[in-house]
Coordinates of C-alpha atoms and ligand atoms in Angstrom, one line a residue:
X1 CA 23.5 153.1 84.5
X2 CA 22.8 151.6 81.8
X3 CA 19.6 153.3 79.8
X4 CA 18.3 157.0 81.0
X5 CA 14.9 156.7 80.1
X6 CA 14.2 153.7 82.3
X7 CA 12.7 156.1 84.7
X8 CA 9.2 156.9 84.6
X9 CA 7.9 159.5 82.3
X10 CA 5.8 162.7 83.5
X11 CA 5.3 165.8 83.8
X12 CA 6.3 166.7 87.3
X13 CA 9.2 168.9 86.4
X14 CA 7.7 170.3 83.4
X15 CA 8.5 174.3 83.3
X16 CA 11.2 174.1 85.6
X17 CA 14.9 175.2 85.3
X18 CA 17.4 173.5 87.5
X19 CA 21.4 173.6 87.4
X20 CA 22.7 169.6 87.9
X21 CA 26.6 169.7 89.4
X22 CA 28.3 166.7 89.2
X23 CA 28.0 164.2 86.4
X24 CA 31.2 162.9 85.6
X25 CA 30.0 160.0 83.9
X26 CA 27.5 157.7 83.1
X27 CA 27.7 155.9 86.6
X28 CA 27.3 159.3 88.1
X29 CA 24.6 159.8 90.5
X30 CA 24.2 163.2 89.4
X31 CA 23.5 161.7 85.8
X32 CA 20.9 159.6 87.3
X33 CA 19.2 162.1 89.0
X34 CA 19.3 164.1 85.7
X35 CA 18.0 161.7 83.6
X36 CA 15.2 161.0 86.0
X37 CA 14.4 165.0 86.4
X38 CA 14.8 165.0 82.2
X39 CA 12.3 162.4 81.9
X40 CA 9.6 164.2 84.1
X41 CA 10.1 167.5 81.4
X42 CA 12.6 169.7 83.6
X43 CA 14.8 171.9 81.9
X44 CA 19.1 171.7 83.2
X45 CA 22.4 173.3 82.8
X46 CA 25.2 171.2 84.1
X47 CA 28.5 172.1 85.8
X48 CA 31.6 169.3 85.3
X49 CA 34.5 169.8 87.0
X50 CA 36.8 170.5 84.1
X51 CA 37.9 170.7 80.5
X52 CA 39.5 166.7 80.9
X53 CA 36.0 165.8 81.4
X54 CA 34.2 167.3 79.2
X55 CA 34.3 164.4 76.2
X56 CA 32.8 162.0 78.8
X57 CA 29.6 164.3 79.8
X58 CA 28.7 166.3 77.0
X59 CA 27.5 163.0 74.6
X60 CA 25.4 162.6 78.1
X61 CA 24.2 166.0 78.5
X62 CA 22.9 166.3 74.8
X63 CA 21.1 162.8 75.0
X64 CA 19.3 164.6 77.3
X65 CA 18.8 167.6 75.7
X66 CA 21.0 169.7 77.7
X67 CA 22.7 172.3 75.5
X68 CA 24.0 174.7 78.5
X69 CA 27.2 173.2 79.9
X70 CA 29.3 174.9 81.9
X71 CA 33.2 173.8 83.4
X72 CA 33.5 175.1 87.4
X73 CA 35.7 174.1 90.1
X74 CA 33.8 174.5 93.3
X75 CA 37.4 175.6 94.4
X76 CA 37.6 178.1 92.5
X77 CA 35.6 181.6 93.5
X78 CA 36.4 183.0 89.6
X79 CA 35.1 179.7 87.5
X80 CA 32.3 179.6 90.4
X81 CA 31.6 183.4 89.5
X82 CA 31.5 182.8 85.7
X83 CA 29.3 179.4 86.0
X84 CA 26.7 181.6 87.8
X85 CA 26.9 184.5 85.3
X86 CA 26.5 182.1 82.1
X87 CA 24.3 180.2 84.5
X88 CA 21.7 183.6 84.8
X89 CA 22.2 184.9 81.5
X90 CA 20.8 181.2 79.9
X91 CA 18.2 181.2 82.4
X92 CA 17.6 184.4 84.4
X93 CA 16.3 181.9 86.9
X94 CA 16.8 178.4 88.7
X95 CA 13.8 176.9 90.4
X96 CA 16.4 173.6 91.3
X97 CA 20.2 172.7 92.5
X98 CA 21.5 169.2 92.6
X99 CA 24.7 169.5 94.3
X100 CA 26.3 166.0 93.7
X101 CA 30.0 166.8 94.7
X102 CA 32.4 165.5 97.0
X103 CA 36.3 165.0 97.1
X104 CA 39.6 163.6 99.4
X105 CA 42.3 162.9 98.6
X106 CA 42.8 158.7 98.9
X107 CA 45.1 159.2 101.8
X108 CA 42.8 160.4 103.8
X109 CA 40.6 157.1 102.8
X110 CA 42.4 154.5 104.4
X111 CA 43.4 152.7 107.9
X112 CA 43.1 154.9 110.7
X113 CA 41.6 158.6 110.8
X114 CA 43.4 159.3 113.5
X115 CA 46.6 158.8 112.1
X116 CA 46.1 159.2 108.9
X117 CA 43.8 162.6 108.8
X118 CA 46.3 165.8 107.9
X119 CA 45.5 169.0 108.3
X120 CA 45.9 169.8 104.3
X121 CA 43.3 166.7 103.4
X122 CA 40.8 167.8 105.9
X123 CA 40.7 171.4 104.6
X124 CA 40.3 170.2 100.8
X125 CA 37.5 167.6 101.9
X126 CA 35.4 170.0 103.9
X127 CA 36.4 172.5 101.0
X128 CA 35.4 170.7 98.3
X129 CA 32.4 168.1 99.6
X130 CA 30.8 170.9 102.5
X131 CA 31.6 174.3 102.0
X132 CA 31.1 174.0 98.4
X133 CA 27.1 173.6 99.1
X134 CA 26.6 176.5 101.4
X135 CA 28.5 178.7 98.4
X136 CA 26.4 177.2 95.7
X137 CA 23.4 178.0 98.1
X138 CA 24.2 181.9 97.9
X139 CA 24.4 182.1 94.7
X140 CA 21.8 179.8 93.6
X141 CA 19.4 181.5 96.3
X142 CA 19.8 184.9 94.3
X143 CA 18.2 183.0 91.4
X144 CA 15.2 181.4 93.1
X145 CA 12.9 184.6 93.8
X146 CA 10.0 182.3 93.3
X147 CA 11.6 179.7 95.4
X148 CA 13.1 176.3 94.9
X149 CA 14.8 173.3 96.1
X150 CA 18.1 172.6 96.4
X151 CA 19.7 168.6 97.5
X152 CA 22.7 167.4 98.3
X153 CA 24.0 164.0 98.2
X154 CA 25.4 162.4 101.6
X155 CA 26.5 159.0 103.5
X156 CA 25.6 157.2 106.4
X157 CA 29.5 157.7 107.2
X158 CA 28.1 161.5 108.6
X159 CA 26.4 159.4 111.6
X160 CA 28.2 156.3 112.1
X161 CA 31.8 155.1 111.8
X162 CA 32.3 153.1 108.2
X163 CA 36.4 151.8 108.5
X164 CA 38.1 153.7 105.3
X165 CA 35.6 156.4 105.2
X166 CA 37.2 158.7 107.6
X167 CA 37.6 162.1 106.6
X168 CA 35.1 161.9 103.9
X169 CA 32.8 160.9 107.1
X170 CA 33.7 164.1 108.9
X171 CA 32.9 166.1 105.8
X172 CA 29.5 164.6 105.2
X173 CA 28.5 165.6 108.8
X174 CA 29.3 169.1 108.2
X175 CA 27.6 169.1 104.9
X176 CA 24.1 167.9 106.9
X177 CA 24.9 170.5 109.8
X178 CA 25.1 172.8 106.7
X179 CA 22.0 171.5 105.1
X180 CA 19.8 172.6 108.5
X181 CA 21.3 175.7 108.3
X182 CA 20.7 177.0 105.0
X183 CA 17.4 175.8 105.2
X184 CA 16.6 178.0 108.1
X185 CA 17.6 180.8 106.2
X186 CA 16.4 180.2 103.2
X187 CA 13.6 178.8 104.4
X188 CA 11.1 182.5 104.4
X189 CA 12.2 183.0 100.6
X190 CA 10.5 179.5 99.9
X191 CA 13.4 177.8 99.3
X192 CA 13.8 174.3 100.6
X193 CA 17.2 172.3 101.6
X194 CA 17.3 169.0 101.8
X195 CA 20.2 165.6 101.4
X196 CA 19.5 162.6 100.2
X197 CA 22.0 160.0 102.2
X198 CA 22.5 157.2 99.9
X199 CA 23.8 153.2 99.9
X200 CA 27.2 152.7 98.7
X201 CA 26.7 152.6 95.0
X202 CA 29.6 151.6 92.2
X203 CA 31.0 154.9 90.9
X204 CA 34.5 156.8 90.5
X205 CA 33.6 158.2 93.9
X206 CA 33.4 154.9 95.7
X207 CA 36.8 153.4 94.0
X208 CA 38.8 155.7 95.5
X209 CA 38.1 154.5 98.8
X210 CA 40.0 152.0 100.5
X211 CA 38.0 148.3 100.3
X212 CA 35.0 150.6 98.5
X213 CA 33.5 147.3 96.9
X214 CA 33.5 145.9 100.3
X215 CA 30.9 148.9 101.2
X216 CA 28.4 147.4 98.8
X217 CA 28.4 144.2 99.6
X218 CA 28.4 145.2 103.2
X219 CA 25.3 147.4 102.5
X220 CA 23.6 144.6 100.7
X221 CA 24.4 142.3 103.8
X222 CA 23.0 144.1 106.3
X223 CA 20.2 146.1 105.0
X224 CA 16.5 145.2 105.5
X225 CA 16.0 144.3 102.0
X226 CA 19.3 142.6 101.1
X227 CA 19.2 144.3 97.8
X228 CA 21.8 147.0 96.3
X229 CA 20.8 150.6 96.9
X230 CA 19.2 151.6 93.4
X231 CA 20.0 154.3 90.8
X232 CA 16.2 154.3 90.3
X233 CA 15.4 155.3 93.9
X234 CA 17.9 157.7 94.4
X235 CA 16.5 159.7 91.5
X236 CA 13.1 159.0 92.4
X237 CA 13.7 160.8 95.9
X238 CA 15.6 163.3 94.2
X239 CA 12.8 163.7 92.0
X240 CA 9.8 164.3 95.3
X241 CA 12.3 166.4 96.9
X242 CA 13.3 168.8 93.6
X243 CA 9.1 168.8 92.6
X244 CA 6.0 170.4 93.7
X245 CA 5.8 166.8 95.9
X246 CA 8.4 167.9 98.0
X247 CA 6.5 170.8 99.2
X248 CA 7.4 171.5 103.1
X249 CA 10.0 169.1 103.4
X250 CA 13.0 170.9 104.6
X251 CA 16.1 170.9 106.4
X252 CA 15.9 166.7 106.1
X253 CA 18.5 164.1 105.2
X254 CA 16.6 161.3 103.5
X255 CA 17.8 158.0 103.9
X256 CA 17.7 155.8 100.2
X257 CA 19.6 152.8 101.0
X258 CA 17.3 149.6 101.4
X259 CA 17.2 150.1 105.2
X260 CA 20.8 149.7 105.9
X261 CA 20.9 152.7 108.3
X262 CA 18.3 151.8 110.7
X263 CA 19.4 148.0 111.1
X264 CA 21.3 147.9 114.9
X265 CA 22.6 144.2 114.2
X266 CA 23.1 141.9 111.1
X267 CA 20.3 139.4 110.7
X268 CA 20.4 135.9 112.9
X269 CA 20.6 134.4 109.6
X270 CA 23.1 131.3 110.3
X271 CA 23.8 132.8 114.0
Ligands
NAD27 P1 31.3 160.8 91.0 O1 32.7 160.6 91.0 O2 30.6 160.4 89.7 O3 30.8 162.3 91.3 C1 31.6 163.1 92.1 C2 31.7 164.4 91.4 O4 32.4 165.4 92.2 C3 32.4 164.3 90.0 O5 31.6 164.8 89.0 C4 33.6 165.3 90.3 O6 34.0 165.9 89.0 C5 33.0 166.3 91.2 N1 34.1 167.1 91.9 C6 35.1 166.7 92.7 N2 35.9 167.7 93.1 C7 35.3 168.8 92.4 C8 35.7 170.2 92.4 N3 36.7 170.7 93.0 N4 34.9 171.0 91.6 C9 33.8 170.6 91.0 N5 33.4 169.3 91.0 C10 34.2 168.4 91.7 O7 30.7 159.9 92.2 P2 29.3 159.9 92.9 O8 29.3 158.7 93.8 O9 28.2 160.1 91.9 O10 29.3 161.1 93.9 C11 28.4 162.1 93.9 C12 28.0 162.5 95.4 O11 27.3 161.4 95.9 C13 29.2 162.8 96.3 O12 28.8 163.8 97.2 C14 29.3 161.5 97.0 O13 30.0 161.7 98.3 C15 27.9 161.1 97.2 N6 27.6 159.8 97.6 C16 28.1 158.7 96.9 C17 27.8 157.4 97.3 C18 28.4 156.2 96.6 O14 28.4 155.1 97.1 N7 28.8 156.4 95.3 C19 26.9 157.2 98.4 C20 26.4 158.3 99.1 C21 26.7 159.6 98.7

């Protein structure tokens, strides 16, 4: 992305505290999201995954005005107990998660599932890219006794077979079970839980898939607007679903991806 403030200004966030997990750099969807949620006057800690990345997102976070940056590995129940403690004491309470987090190991992106799926690379995708949201969920949920929102970000891989996406696929459906879930629980606190299923879009996530550039193209192909899926209106959803606009939707994966998901057949274009 190329300039965070291309986003529309406002005041839609203003007064709210939200914790943003996932930026790793400026391609980031997470650091789309947050510059969209910055721009409408919300106020964000960040969780990165580790020292190693810290040079790349703290320039990011303090363009924004973040100052509250925190390393955690979702992994990791002790860094995970410490980001929530620094988390509370900076802001006593969140009113937003974005949960923008997913991992597999590149083996377990490639050729045939079947085959290729082991029982070690399952585990550490449903680990890291599902289970990871219903723990951030808890702990978030203790923060929110006004309510909030929390998203996470998903893939048309969850419902349909994408070759290369495999386990990451499998992970994504249980991540939208999940979703459903925790929003019926959380649901009589206030608290809504929602996914945001986006296009293929060009980040470190997406190269370490097998033939990755081939799922943009793809998704430009046979969407209904041949166009790219854009940062602009991935944040812009994230930004009705996090705000006061979002009000009753819960329990939904939202589908941002120019219309690729519903299309049945490519076009007769040249047929
Ligand atoms: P990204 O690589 O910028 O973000 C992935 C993030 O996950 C990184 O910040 C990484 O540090 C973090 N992460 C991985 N393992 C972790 C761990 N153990 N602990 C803490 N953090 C960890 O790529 P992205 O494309 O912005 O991915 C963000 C989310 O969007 C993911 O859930 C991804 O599956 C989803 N998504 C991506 C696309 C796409 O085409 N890029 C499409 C739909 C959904």
């Amino acid at each position: 992305m190329d300039d965070a403030f291309t986003m529309p200004k406002g005041d839609l966030m203003r007064g709210k505290r939200g914790l943003v997990m996932g930026v790793a750099n400026h391609n980031s969807i997470a650091w789309g999201i947050a510059s969209q949620l910055a721009a409408q006057g919300a106020e964000m800690a960040f969780t990165y995954q580790g020292e190693s990345l810290e040079r790349r997102v703290r320039p990011l976070a303090e363009s924004i005005g973040v100052t509250t940056m925190i390393p955690a590995d979702v992994t990791d129940d002790a860094s995970m107990d410490l980001a929530f403690e620094t988390i509370e004491k900076a802001f006593g309470t969140l009113d937003f998660v974005v949960h923008s987090i997913a991992f597999a190991d590149k083996d377990q992106l490639r050729g045939s599932f079947v085959e290729n799926t082991t029982r070690e690379g399952f585990l550490q995708a449903m680990n890291i890219s599902a289970f990871s949201f219903v723990d951030v969920a808890k702990r978030a949920s203790r923060l929110m006794p006004n309510g909030g929102s929390l998203i996470s970000m998903t893939y048309l891989g969850s419902e349909r077979v994408i070759p290369n996406y495999n386990m990451m696929g499998v992970a994504k459906a249980a991540l939208e079970a999940a979703t459903r879930y925790i929003a019926r629980d959380l649901g009589p606190s206030g608290i809504r839980v929602n996914a945001i299923s986006a296009g293929a879009m060009r980040t470190l996530s997406l190269a370490g898939i097998s033939g990755g550039r081939g799922m943009i193209a793809q998704g430009r192909a046979f969407s209904a607007m041949k166009e790219d899926t854009s940062m602009e209106g991935v944040a812009g959803c994230a930004l009705w679903l996090l705000s006061d606009l979002g009000r009753s939707t819960t329990g939904e994966v939202v589908h941002v991806d120019a219309g690729f998901h519903m299309m049945g057949m490519p076009g007769d274009e040249g047929a």
